[in-house]
XYZ file of N, CA and C in Angstrom:
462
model
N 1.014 -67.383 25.938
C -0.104 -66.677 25.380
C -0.958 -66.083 26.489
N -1.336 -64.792 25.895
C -2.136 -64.206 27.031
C -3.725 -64.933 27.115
N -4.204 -64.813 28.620
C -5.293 -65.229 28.176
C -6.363 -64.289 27.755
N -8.021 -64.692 27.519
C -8.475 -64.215 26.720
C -9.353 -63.334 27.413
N -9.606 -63.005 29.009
C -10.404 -62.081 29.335
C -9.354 -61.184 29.604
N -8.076 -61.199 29.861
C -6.993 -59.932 30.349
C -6.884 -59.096 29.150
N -6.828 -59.791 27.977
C -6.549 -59.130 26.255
C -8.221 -58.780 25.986
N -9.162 -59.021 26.405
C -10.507 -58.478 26.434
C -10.390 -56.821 26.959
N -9.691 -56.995 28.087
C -9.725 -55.613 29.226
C -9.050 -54.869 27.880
N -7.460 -55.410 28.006
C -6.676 -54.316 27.513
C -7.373 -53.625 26.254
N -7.862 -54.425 25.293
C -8.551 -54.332 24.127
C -9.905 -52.683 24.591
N -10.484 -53.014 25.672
C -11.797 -52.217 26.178
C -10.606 -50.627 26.358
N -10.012 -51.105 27.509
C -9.276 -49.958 27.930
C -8.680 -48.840 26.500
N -7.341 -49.561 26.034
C -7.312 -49.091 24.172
C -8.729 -48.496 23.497
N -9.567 -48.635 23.210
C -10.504 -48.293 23.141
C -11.148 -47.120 23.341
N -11.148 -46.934 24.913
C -11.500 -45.783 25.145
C -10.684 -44.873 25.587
N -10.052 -45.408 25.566
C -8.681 -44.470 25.587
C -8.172 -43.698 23.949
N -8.544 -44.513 23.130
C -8.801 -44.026 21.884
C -9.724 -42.720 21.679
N -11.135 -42.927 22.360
C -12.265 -42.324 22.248
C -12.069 -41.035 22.870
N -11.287 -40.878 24.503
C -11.043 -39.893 24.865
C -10.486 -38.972 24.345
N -9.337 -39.720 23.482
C -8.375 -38.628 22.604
C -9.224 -37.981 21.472
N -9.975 -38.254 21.204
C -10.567 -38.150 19.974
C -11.335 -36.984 20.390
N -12.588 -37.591 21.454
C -13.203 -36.222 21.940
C -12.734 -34.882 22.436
N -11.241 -35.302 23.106
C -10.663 -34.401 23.770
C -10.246 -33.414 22.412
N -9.531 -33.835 21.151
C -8.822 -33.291 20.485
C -10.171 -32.306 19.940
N -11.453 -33.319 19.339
C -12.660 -32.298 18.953
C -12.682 -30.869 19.664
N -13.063 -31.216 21.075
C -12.906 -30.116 22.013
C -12.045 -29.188 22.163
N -10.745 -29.332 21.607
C -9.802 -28.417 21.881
C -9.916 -27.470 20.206
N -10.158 -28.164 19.242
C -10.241 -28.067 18.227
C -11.289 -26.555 17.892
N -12.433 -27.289 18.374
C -13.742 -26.506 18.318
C -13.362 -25.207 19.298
N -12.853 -25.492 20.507
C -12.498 -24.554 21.514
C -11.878 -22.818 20.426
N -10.871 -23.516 19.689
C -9.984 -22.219 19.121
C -10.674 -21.831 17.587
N -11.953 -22.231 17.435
C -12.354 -22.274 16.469
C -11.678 -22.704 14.930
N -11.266 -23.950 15.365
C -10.389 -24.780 14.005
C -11.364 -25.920 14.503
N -11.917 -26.778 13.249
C -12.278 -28.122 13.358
C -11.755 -29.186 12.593
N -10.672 -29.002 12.089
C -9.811 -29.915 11.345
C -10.467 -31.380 11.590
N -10.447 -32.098 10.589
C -10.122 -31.887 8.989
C -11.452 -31.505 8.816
N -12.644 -30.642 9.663
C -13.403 -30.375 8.783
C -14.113 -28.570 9.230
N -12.469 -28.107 8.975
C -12.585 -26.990 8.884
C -13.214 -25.817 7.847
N -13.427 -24.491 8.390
C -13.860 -23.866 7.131
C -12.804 -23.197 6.820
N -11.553 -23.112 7.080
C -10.211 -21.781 6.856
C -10.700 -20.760 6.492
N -11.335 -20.146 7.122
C -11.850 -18.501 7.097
C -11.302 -17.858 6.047
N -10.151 -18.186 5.734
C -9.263 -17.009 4.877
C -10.035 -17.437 3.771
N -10.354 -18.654 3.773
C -10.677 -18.612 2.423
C -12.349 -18.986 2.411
N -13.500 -18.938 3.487
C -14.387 -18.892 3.594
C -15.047 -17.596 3.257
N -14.753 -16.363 3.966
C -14.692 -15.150 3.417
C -15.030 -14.694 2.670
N -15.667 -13.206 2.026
C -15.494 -12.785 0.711
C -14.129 -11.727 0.182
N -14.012 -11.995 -0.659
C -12.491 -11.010 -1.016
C -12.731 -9.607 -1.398
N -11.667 -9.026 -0.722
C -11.651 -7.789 -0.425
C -12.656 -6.840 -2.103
N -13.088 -5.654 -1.968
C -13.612 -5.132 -3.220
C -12.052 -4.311 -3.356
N -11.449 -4.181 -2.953
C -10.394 -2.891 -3.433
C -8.847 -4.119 -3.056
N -8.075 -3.881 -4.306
C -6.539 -4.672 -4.482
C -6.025 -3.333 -4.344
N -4.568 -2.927 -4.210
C -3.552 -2.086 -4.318
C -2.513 -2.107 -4.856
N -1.350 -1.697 -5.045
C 0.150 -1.628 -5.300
C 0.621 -0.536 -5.233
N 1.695 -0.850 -4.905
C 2.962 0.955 -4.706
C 3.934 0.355 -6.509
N 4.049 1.767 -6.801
C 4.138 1.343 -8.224
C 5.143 3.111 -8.636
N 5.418 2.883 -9.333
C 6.271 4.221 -10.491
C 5.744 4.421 -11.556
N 5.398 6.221 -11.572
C 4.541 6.227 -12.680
C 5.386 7.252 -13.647
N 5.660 6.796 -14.555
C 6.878 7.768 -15.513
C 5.464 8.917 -15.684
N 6.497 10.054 -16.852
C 5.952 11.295 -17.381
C 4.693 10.607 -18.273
N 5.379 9.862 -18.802
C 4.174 9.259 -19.976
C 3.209 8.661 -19.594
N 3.277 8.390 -18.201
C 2.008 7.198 -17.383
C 2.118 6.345 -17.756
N 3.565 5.904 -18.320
C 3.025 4.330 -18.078
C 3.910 3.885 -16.580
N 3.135 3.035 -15.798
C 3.509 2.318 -14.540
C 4.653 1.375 -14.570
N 5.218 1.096 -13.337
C 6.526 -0.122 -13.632
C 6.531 -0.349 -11.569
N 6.937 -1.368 -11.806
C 7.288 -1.762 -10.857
C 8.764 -1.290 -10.105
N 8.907 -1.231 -8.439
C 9.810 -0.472 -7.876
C 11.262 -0.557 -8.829
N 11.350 -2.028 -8.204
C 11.988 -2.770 -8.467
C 12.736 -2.679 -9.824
N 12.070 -2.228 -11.118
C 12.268 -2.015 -12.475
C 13.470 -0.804 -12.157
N 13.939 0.472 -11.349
C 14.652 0.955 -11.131
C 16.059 0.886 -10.114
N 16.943 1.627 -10.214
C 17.568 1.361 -9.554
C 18.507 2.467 -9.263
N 18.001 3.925 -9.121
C 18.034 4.662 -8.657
C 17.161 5.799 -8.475
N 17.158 6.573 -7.108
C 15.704 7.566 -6.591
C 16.431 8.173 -6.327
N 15.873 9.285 -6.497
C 16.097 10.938 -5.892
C 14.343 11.698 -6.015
N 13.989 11.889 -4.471
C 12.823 12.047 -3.958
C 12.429 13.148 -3.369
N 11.271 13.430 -3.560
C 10.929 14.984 -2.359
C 9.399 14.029 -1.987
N 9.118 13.337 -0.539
C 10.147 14.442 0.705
C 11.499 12.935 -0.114
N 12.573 13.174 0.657
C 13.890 12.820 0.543
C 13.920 10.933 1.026
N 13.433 10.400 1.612
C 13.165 9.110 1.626
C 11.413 8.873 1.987
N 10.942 8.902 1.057
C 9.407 8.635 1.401
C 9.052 7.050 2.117
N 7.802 7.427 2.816
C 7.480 6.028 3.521
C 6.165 5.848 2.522
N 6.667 4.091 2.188
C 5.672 3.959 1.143
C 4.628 3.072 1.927
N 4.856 2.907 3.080
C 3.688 2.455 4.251
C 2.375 3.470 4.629
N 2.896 4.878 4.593
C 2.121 5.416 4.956
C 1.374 6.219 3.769
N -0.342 4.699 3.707
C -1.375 5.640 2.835
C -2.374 5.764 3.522
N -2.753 6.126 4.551
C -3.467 6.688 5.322
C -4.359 8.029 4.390
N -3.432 9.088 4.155
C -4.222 10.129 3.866
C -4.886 9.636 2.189
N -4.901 8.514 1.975
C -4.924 7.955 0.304
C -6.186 7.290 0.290
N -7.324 7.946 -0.584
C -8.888 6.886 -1.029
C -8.412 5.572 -1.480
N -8.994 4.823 -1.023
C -10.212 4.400 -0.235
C -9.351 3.965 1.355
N -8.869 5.105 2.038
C -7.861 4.426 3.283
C -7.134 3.127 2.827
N -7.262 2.735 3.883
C -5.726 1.629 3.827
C -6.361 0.391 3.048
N -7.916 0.207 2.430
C -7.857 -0.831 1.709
C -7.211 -1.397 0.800
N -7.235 -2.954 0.846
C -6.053 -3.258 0.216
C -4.729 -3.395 0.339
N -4.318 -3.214 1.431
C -3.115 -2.700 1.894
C -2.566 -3.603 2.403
N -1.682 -4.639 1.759
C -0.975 -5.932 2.383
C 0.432 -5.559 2.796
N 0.961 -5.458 4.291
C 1.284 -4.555 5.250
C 2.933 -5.116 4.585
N 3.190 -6.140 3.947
C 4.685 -6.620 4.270
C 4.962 -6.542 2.282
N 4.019 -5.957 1.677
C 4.147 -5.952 0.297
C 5.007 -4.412 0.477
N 4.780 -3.438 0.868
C 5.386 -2.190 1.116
C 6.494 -2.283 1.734
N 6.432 -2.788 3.072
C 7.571 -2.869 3.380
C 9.054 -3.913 2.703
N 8.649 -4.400 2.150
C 9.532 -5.233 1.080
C 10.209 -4.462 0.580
N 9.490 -3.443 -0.531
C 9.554 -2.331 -1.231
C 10.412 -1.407 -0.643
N 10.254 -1.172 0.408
C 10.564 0.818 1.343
C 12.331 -0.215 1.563
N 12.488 -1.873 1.639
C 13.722 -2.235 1.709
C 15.014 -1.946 0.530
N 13.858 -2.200 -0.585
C 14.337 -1.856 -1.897
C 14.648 -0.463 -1.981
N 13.780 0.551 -2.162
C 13.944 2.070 -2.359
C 14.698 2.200 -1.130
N 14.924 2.003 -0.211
C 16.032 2.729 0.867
C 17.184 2.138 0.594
N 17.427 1.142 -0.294
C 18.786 0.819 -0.722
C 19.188 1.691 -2.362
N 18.504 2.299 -2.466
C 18.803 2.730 -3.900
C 18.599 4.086 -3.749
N 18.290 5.131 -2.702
C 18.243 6.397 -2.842
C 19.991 6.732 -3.122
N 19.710 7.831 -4.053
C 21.441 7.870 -4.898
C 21.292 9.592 -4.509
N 22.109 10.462 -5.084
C 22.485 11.740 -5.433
C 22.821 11.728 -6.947
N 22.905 10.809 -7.668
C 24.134 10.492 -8.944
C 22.843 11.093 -9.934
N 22.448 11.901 -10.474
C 21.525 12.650 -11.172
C 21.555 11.878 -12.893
N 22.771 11.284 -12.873
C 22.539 10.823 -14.281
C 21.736 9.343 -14.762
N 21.131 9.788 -16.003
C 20.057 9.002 -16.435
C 19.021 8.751 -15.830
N 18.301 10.131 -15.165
C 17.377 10.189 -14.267
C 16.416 10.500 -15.064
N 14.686 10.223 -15.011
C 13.770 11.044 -15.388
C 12.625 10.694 -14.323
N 12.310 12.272 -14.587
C 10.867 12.392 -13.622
C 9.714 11.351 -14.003
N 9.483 11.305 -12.357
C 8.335 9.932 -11.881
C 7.402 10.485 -10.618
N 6.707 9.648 -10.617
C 6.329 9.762 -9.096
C 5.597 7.989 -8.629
N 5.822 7.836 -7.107
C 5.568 6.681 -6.514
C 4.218 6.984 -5.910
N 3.308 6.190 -6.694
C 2.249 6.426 -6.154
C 1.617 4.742 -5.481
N 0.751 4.783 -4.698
C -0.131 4.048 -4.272
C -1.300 3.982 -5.341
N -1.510 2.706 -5.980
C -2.639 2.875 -7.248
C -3.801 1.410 -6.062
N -4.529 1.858 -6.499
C -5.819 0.647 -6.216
C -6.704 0.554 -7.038
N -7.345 -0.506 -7.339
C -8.153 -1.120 -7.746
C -9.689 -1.240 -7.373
N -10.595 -0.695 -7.826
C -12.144 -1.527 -7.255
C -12.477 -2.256 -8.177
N -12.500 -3.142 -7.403
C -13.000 -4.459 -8.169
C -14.261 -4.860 -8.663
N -15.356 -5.022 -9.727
C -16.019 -5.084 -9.718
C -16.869 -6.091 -10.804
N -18.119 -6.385 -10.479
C -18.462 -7.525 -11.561
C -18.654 -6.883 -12.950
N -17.747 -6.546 -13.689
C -18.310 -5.468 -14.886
C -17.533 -6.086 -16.016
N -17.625 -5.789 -17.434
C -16.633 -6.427 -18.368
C -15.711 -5.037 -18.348
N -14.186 -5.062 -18.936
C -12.789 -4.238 -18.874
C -12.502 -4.197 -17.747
N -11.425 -3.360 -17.691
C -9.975 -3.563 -16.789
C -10.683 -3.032 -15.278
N -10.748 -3.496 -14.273
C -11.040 -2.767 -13.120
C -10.437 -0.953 -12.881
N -11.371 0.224 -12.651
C -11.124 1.192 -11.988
C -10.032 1.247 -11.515
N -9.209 2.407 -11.827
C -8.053 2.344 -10.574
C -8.236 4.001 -10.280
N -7.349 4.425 -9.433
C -6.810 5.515 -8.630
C -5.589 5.593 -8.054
N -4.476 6.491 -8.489
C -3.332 6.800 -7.737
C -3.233 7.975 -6.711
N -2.339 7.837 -5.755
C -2.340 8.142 -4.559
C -0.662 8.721 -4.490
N -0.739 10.055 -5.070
C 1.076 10.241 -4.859
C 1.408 9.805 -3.610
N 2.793 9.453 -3.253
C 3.914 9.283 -2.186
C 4.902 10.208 -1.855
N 5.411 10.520 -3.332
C 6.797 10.989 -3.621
C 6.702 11.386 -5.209
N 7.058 12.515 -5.463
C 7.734 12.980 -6.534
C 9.246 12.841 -6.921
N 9.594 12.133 -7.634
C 10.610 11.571 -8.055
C 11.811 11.734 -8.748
N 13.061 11.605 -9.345
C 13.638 11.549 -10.104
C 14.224 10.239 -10.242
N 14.220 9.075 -11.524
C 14.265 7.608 -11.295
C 14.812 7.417 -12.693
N 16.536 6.159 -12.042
C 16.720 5.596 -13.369
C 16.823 4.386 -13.299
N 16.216 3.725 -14.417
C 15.496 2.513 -14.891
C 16.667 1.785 -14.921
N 16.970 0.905 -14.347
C 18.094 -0.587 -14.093
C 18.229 -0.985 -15.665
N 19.325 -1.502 -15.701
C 20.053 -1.600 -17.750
C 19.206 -3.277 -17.459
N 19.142 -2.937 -19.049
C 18.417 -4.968 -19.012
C 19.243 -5.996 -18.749
């Protein structure tokens, strides 16, 4: 058995050796602005954006559908970039950078020549302002591309 002032030390030493880690980790913590576990996660401290978006297909009739809902394009210009809404109100708000490009993966696999069961569309950029009001939030579309698009069989 050990005796009882050597297991005193080790006990002190453990200890603050505990304490160092602790402060040290605070410090590094606070340093990168994370204070785990008593962080604020910014993302979600924040206020949320006033303007949402989507890249979307808008038939003759207006009603909207998702890219994806088709599965063949024929376009002017001839492969549109659905990344670039720059020249589109309210600029790039809203604009979640890997939601488009998902998309531009989809439509660049489906541009066809095959004209049948096509009808005119266009790919627009639509957004949203969001606001504290009662009904559907405001929107606005933002052509891309003028279209010719046929709708994938159920």
């Amino acid at each position: 058995m050990s005796s009882g002032p050597y297991r005193d030390e080790r006990r002190a030493r453990a200890g603050v050796a505990a304490w160092a880690i602790a402060i040290a980790y605070l410090l590094a913590a606070r340093g990168v602005g994370n204070f785990f576990p008593l962080s604020a996660f910014g993302m979600y401290a924040g206020r949320s954006p006033d303007v949402a978006s989507r890249v979307l297909v808008v038939g003759a009739s207006g009603e909207a559908a998702e890219i994806t809902a088709f599965d063949g394009f024929s376009c002017a210009p001839s492969w549109p970039k659905l990344d670039e809404v720059r020249h589109c109100a309210p600029g790039d708000q809203g604009h979640v950078e890997y939601v488009p490009r998902d998309l531009q993966v989809y439509l660049d696999a489906h541009v066809t020549s095959d004209a049948a069961g096509m009808e005119d569309a266009h790919i627009v950029w639509r957004t949203w302002t969001l606001e504290d009001r009662p009904g559907p939030p405001a929107s606005q579309d933002c052509e891309l591309a003028s279209c010719r698009v046929r709708r994938r069989a159920p």
